[in-house]
mmCIF file of C-alpha atoms in Angstrom:
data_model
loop_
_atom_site.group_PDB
_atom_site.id
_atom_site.type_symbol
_atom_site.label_atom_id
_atom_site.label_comp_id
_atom_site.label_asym_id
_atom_site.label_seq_id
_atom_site.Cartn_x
_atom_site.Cartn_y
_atom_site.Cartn_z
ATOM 1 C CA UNK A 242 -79.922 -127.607 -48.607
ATOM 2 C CA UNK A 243 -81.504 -124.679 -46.446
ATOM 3 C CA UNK A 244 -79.921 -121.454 -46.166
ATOM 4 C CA UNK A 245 -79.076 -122.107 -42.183
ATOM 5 C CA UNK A 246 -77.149 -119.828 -39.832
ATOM 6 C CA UNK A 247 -75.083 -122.473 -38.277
ATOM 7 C CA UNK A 248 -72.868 -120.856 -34.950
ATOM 8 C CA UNK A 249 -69.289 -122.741 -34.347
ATOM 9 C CA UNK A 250 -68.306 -123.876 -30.839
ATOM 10 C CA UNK A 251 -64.630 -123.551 -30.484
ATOM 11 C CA UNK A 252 -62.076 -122.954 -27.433
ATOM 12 C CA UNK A 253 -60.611 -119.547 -27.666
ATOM 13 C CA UNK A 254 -57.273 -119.917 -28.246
ATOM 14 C CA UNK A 255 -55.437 -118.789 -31.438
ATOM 15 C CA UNK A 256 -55.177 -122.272 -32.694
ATOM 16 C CA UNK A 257 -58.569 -123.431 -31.848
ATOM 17 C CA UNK A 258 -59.721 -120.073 -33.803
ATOM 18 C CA UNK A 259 -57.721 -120.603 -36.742
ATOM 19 C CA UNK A 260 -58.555 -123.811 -37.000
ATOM 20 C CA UNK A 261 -62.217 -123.285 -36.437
ATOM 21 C CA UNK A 262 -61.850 -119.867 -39.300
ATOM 22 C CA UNK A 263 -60.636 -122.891 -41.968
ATOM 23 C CA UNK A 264 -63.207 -125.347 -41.267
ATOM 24 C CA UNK A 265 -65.756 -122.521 -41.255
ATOM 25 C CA UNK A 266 -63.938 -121.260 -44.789
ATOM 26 C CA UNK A 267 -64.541 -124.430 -46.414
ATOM 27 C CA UNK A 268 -67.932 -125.212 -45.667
ATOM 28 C CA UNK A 269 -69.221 -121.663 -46.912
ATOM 29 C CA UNK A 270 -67.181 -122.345 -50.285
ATOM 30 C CA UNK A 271 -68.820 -125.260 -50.529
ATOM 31 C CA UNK A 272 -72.425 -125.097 -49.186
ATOM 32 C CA UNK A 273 -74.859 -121.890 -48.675
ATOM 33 C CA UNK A 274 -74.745 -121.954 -45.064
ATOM 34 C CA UNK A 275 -73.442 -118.639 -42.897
ATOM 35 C CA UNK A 276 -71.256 -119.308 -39.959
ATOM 36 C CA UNK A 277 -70.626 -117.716 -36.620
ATOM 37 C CA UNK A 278 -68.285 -118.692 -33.995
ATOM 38 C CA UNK A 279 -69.282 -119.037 -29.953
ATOM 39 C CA UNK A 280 -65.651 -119.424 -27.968
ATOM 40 C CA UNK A 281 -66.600 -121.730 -24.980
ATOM 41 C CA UNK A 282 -64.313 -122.065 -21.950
ATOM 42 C CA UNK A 283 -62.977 -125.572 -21.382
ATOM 43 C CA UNK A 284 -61.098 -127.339 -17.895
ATOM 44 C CA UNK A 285 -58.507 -127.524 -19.813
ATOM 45 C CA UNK A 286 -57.804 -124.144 -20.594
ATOM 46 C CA UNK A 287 -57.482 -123.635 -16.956
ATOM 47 C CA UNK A 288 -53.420 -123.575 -16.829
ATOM 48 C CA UNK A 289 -53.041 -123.884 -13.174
ATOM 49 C CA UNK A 290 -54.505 -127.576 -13.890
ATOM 50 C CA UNK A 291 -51.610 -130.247 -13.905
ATOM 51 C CA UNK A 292 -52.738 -132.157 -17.127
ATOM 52 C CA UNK A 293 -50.704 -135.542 -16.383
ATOM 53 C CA UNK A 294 -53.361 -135.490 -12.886
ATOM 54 C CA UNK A 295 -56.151 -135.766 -14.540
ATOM 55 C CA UNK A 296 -57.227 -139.422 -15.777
ATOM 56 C CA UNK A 297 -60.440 -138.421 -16.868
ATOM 57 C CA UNK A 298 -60.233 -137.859 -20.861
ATOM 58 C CA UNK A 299 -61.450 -135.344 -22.920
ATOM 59 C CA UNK A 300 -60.766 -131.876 -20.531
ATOM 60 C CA UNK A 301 -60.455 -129.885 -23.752
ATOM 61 C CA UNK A 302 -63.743 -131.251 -25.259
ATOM 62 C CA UNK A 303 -66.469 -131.630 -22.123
ATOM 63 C CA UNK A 304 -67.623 -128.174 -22.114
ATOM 64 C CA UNK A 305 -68.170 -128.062 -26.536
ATOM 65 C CA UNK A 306 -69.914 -131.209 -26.571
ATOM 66 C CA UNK A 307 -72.294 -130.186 -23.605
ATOM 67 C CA UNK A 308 -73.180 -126.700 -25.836
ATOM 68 C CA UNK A 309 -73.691 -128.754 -29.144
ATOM 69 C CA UNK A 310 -76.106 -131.188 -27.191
ATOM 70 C CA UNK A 311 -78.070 -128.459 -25.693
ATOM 71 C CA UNK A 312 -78.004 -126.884 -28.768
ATOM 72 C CA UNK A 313 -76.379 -123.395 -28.177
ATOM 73 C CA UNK A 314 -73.487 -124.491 -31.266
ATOM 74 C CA UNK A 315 -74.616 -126.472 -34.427
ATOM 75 C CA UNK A 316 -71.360 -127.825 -34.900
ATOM 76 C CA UNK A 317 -67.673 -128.002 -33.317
ATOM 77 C CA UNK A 318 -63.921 -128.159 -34.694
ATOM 78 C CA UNK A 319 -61.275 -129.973 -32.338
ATOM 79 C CA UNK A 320 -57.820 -130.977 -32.643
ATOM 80 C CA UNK A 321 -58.403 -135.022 -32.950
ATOM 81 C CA UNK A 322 -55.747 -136.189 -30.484
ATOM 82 C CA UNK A 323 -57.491 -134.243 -28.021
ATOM 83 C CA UNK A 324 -61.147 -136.256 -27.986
ATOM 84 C CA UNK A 325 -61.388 -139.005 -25.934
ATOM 85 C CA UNK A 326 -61.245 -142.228 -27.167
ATOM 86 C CA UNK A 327 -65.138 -143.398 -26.945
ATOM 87 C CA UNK A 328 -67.741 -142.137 -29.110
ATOM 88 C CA UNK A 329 -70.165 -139.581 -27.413
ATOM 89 C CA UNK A 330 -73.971 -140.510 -27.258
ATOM 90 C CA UNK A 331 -75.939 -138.428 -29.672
ATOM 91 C CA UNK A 332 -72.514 -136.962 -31.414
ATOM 92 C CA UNK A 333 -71.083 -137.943 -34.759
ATOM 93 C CA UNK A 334 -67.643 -137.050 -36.384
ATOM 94 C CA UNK A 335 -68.767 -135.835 -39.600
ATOM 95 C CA UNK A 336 -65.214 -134.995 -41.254
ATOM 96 C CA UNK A 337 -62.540 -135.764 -40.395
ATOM 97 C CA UNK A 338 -60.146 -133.209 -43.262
ATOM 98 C CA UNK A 339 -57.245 -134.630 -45.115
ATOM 99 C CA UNK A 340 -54.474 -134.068 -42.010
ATOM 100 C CA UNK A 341 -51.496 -131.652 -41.749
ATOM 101 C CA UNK A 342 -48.231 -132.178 -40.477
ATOM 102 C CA UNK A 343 -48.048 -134.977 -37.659
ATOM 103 C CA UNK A 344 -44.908 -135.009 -36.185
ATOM 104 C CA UNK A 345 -43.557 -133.365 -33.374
ATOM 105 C CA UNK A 346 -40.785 -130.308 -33.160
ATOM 106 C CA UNK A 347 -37.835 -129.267 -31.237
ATOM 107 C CA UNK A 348 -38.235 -125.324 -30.545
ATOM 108 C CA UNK A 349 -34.895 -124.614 -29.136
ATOM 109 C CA UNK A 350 -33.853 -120.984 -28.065
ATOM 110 C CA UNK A 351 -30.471 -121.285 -29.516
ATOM 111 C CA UNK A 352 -31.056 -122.946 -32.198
ATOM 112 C CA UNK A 353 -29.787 -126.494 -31.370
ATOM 113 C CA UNK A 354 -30.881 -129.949 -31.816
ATOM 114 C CA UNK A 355 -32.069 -132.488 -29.623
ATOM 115 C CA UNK A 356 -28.848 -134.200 -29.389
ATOM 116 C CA UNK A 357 -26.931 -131.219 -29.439
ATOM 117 C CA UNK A 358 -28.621 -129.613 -26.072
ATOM 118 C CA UNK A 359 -26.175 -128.455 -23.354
ATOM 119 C CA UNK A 360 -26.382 -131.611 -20.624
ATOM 120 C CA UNK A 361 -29.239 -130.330 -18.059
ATOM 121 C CA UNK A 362 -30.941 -128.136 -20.643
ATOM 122 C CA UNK A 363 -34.559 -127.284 -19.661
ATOM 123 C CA UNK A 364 -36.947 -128.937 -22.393
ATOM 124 C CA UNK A 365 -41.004 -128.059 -21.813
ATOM 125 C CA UNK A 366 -43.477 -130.676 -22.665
ATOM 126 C CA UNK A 367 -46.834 -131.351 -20.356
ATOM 127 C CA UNK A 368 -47.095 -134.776 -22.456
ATOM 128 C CA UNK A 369 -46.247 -138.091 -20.975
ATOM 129 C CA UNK A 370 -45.362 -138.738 -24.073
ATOM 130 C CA UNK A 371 -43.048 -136.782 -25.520
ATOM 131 C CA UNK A 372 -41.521 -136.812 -21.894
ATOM 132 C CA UNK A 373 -40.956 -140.439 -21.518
ATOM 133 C CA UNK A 374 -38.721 -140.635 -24.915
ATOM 134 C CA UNK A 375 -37.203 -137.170 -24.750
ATOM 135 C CA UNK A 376 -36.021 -138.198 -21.576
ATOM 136 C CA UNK A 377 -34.971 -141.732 -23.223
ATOM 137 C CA UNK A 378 -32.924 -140.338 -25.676
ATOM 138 C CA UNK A 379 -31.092 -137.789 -23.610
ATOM 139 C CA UNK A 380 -31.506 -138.827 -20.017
ATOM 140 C CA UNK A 381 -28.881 -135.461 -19.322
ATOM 141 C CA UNK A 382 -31.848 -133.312 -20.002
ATOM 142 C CA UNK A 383 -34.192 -131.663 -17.258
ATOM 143 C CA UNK A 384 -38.000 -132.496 -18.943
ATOM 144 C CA UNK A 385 -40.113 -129.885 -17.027
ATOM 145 C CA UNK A 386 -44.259 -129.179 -17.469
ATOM 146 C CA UNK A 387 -44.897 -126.083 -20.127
ATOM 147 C CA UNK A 388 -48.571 -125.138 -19.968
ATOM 148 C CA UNK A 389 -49.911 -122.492 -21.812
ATOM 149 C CA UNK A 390 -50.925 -121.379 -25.913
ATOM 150 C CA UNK A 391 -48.674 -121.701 -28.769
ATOM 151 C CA UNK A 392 -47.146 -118.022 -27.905
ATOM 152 C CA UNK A 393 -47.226 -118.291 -24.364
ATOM 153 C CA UNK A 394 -45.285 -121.401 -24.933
ATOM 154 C CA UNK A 395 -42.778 -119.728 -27.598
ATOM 155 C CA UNK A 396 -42.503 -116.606 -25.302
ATOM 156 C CA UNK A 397 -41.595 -118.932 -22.609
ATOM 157 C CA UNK A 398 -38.608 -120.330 -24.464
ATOM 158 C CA UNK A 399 -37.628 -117.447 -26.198
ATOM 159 C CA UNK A 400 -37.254 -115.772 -22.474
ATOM 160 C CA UNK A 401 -34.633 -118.685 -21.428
ATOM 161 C CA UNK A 402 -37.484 -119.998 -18.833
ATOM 162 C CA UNK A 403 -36.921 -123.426 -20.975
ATOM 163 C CA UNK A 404 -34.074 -124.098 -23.595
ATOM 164 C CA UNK A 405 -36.178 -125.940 -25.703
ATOM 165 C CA UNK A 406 -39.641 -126.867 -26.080
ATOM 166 C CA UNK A 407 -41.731 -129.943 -27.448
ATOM 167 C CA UNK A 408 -44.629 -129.012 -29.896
ATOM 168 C CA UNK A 409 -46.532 -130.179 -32.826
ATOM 169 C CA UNK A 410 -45.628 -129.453 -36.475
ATOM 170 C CA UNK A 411 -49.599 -129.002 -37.192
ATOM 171 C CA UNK A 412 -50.211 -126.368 -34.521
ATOM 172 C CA UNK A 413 -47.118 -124.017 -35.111
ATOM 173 C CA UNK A 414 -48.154 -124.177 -39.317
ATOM 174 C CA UNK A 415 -51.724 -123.678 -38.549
ATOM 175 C CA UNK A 416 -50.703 -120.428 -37.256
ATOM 176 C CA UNK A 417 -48.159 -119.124 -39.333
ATOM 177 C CA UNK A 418 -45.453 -120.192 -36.670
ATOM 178 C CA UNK A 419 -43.043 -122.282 -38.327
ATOM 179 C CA UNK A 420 -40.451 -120.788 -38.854
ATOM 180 C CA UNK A 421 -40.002 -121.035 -35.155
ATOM 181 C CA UNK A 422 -39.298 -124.684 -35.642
ATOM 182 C CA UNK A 423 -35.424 -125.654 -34.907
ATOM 183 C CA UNK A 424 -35.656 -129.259 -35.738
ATOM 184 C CA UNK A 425 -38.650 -131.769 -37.082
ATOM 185 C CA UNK A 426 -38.290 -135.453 -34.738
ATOM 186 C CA UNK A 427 -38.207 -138.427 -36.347
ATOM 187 C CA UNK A 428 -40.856 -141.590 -35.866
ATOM 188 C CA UNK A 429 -37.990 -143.167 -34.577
ATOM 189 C CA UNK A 430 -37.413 -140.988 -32.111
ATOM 190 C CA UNK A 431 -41.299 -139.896 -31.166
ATOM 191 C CA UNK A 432 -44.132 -141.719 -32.435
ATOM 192 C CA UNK A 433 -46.866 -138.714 -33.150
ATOM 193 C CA UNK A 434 -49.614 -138.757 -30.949
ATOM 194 C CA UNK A 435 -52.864 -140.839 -32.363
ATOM 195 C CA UNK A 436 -54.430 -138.375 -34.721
ATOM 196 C CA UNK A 437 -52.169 -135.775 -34.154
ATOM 197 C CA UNK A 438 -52.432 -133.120 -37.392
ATOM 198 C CA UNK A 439 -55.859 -133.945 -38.016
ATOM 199 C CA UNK A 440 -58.806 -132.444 -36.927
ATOM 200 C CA UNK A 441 -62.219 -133.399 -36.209
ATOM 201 C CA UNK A 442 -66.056 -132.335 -36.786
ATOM 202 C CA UNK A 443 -68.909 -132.987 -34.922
ATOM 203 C CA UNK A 444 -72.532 -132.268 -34.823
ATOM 204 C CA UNK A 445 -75.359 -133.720 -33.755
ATOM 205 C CA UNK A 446 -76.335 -137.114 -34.612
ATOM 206 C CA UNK A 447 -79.897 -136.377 -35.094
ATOM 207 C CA UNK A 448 -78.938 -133.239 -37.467
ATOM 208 C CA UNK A 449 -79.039 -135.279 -40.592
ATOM 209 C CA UNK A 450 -78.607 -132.318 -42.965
ATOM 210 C CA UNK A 451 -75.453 -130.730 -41.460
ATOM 211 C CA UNK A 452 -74.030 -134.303 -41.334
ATOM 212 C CA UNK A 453 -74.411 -134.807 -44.650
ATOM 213 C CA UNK A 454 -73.237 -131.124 -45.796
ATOM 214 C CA UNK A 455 -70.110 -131.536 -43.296
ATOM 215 C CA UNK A 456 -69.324 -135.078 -45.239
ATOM 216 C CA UNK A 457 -68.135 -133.109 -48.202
ATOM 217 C CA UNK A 458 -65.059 -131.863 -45.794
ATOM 218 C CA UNK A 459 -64.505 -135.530 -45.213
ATOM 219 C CA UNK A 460 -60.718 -136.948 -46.363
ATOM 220 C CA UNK A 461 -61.221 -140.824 -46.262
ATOM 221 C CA UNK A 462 -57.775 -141.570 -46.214
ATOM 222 C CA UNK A 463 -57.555 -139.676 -43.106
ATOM 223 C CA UNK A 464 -60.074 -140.714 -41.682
ATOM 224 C CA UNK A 465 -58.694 -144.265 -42.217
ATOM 225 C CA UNK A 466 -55.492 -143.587 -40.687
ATOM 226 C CA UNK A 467 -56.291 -141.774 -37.990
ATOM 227 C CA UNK A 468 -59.239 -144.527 -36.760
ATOM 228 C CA UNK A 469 -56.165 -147.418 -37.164
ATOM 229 C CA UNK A 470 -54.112 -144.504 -34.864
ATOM 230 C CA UNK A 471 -57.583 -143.915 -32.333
ATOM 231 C CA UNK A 472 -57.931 -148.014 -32.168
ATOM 232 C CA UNK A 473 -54.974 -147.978 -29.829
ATOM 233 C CA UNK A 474 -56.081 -145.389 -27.397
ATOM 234 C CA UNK A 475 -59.155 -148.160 -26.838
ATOM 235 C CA UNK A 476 -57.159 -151.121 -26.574
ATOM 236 C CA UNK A 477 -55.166 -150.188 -24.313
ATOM 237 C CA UNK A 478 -57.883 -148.313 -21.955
ATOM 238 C CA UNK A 479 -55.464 -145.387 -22.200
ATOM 239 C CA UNK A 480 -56.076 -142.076 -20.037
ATOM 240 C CA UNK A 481 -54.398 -138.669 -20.240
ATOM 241 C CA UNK A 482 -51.337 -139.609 -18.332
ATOM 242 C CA UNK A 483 -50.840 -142.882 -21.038
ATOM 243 C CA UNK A 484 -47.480 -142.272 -22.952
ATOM 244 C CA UNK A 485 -48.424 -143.604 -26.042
ATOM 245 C CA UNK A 486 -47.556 -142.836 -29.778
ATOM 246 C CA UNK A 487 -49.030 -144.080 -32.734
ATOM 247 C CA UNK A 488 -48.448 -143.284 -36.732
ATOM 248 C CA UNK A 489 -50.900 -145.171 -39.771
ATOM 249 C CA UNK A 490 -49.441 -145.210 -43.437
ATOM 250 C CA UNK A 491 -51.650 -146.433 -46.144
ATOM 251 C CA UNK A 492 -49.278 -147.245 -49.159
ATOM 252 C CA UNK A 493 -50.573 -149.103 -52.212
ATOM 253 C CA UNK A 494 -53.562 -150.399 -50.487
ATOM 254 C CA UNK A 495 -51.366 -151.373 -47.180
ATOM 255 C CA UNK A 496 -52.398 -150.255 -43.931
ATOM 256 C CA UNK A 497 -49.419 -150.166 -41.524
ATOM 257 C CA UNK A 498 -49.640 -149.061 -38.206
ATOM 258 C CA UNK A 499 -46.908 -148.521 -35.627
ATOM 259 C CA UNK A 500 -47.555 -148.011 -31.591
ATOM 260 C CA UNK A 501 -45.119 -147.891 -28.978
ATOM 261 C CA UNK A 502 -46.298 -147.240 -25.329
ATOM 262 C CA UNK A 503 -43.603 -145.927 -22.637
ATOM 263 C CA UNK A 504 -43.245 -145.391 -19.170
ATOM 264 C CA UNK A 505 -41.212 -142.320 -18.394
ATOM 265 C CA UNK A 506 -40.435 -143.615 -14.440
ATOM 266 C CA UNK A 507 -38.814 -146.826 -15.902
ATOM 267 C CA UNK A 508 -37.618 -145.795 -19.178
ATOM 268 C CA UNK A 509 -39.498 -148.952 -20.244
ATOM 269 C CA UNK A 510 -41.259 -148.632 -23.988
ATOM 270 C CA UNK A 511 -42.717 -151.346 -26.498
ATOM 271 C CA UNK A 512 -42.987 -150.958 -29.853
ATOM 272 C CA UNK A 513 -44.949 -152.789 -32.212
ATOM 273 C CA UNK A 514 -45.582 -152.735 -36.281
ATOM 274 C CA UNK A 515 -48.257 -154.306 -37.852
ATOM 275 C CA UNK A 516 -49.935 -154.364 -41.054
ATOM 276 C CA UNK A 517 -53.011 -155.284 -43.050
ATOM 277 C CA UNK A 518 -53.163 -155.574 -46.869
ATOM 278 C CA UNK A 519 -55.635 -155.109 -49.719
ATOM 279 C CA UNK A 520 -57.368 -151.493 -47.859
ATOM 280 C CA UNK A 521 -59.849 -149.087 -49.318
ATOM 281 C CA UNK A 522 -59.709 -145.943 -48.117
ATOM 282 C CA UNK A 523 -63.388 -146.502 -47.104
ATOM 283 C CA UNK A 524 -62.714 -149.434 -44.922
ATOM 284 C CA UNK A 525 -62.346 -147.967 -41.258
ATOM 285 C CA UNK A 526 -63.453 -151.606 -39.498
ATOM 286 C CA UNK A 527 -60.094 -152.716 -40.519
ATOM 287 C CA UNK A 528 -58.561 -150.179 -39.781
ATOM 288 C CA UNK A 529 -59.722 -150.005 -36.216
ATOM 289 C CA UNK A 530 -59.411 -154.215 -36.043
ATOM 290 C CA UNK A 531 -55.516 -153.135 -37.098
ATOM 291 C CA UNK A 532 -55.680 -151.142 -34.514
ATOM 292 C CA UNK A 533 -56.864 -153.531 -31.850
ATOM 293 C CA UNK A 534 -54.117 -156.209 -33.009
ATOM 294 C CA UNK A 535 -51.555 -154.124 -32.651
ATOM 295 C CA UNK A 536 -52.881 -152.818 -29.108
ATOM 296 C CA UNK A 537 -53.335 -156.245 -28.254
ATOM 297 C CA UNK A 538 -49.528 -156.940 -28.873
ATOM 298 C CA UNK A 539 -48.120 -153.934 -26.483
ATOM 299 C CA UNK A 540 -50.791 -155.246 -23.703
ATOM 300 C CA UNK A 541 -49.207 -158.594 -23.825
ATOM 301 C CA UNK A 542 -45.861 -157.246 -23.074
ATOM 302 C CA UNK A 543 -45.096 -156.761 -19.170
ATOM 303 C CA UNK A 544 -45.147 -153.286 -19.432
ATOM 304 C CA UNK A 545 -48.147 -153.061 -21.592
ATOM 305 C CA UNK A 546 -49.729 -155.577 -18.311
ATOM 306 C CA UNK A 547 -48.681 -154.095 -15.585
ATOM 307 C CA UNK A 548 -49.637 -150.149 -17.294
ATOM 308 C CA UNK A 549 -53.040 -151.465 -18.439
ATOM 309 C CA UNK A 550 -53.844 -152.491 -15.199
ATOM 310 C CA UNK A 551 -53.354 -149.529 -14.055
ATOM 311 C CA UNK A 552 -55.400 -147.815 -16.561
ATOM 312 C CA UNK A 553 -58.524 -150.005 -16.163
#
């Protein structure tokens, strides 16, 4: 292994940095290599950009993988839930690190619950998702957009702008944030978004040597999960604007996957459980063929029909 300076590519918002200073930690513990990091502007850091309008996946990812194919980065570091669901020609995920928290928050400014918001509270979340079953479970509540960074979104809140906001567990403990965190939402309530806590490393395909030396960051039972969790997002054709949720346990050598997709117009949602026995932590093609079953299963529901159409 060659004593490489390999430069980073990473978005350059606090989280993307911290996350991209811990991958870059590990893989100087571990190998000889030197790291730099390169912050690229993305689409989606644009804020005046409407997520839910944009079908096209991947807005937080375009701009890194175009500087890691024409070689101006060696490697990037993304949150997982935010890559589309396709492989990229002439990328590979290399690691995919043993995942933080996935589930989602409540960050309320006075400290109160979901169920215990004032009726008509203002509750910030620019996810279909989260919207379509926060506004399920308390249909009294105003669900407005919240763009912005972990702060700006915390300042935003904290200001009375929104009375609550909608956030992952991963993001606010990845930098140092948690204590901000009124109340931690069940799967029963919110499915997680697919891969959401885990993050994801990619380099070239071609770069056989940083493949390999990124492999030793590589949690298989993560990986495992989160591919089961990523199978739905392909099943279902499913764009930015999909409300879908998806959580992967691997117990004992079980794989079990749950998926619900919603529709926040109709207050429609399908949920389905599935599972698969007898799973190494190696074995991602059944994982993913989990995941197609259980996609399979929402798509044959009327919702799942009439949103899949739609989608494709």
């Amino acid at each position: 292994m060659s004593n490489r300076k390999l430069r980073l590519g990473t978005r350059g918002s606090l989280l993307a940095r911290t996350q991209a200073g811990l991958i870059s930690g590990q893989l100087q513990a571990l190998t000889p290599y030197e790291v730099t990091e390169k912050i690229i502007q993305t689409e989606g850091d644009d804020l005046t950009t409407v997520l839910t309008k944009l079908a096209r996946p991947g807005i937080f990812v375009t701009a890194l993988r175009g500087a890691l194919l024409r070689g101006e980065v060696d490697f990037l570091v993304h949150s997982y839930k935010d890559l589309p669901s396709l492989p990229a020609s002439g990328i590979t995920i290399a690691a995919v690190p043993e995942r933080e928290d996935y589930r989602d928050v409540l960050v309320s400014r006075d400290g109160l619950g979901l169920m215990k918001l004032r009726p008509r509270a203002r509750v910030g979340t620019s996810s279909p998702r989260r919207a379509a079953r926060i506004q399920h479970l308390r249909p009294d509540l105003i669900v407005l957009p919240i763009r912005g960074n972990i702060d700006t979104r915390l300042r935003k809140i904290s200001e009375g702008e929104f009375d609550a906001g909608v956030l992952a567990a991963a993001g606010l403990n990845r930098v140092q944030k948690s204590t901000e965190i009124t109340e931690y939402l069940t799967i029963e309530q919110l499915l997680p978004a697919p891969a959401q806590g885990a993050l994801a490393i990619e380099c070239r395909s071609d770069d056989t040597e940083l493949v390999e030396a990124l492999a030793k960051l590589d949690h298989l039972p993560t990986r495992l999960i989160t591919t089961a969790e990523r199978a739905i997002l392909i099943g279902i054709s499913a764009t930015c604007a999909t409300a879908i949720g998806a959580f992967a346990q691997l117990q004992q050598g079980t794989l079990t996957l749950t998926a619900e997709l919603s529709d926040g117009e109709t207050d429609q949602h399908e949920r389905f459980t599935s599972s698969t026995v007898n799973v190494d932590p190696m074995d991602t093609g059944k994982a993913h063929a989990l995941g197609i079953t259980v996609a399979e299963l929402i798509k044959d529901t009327p919702l799942g029909k009439r949103l899949s159409s739609t989608y494709e």
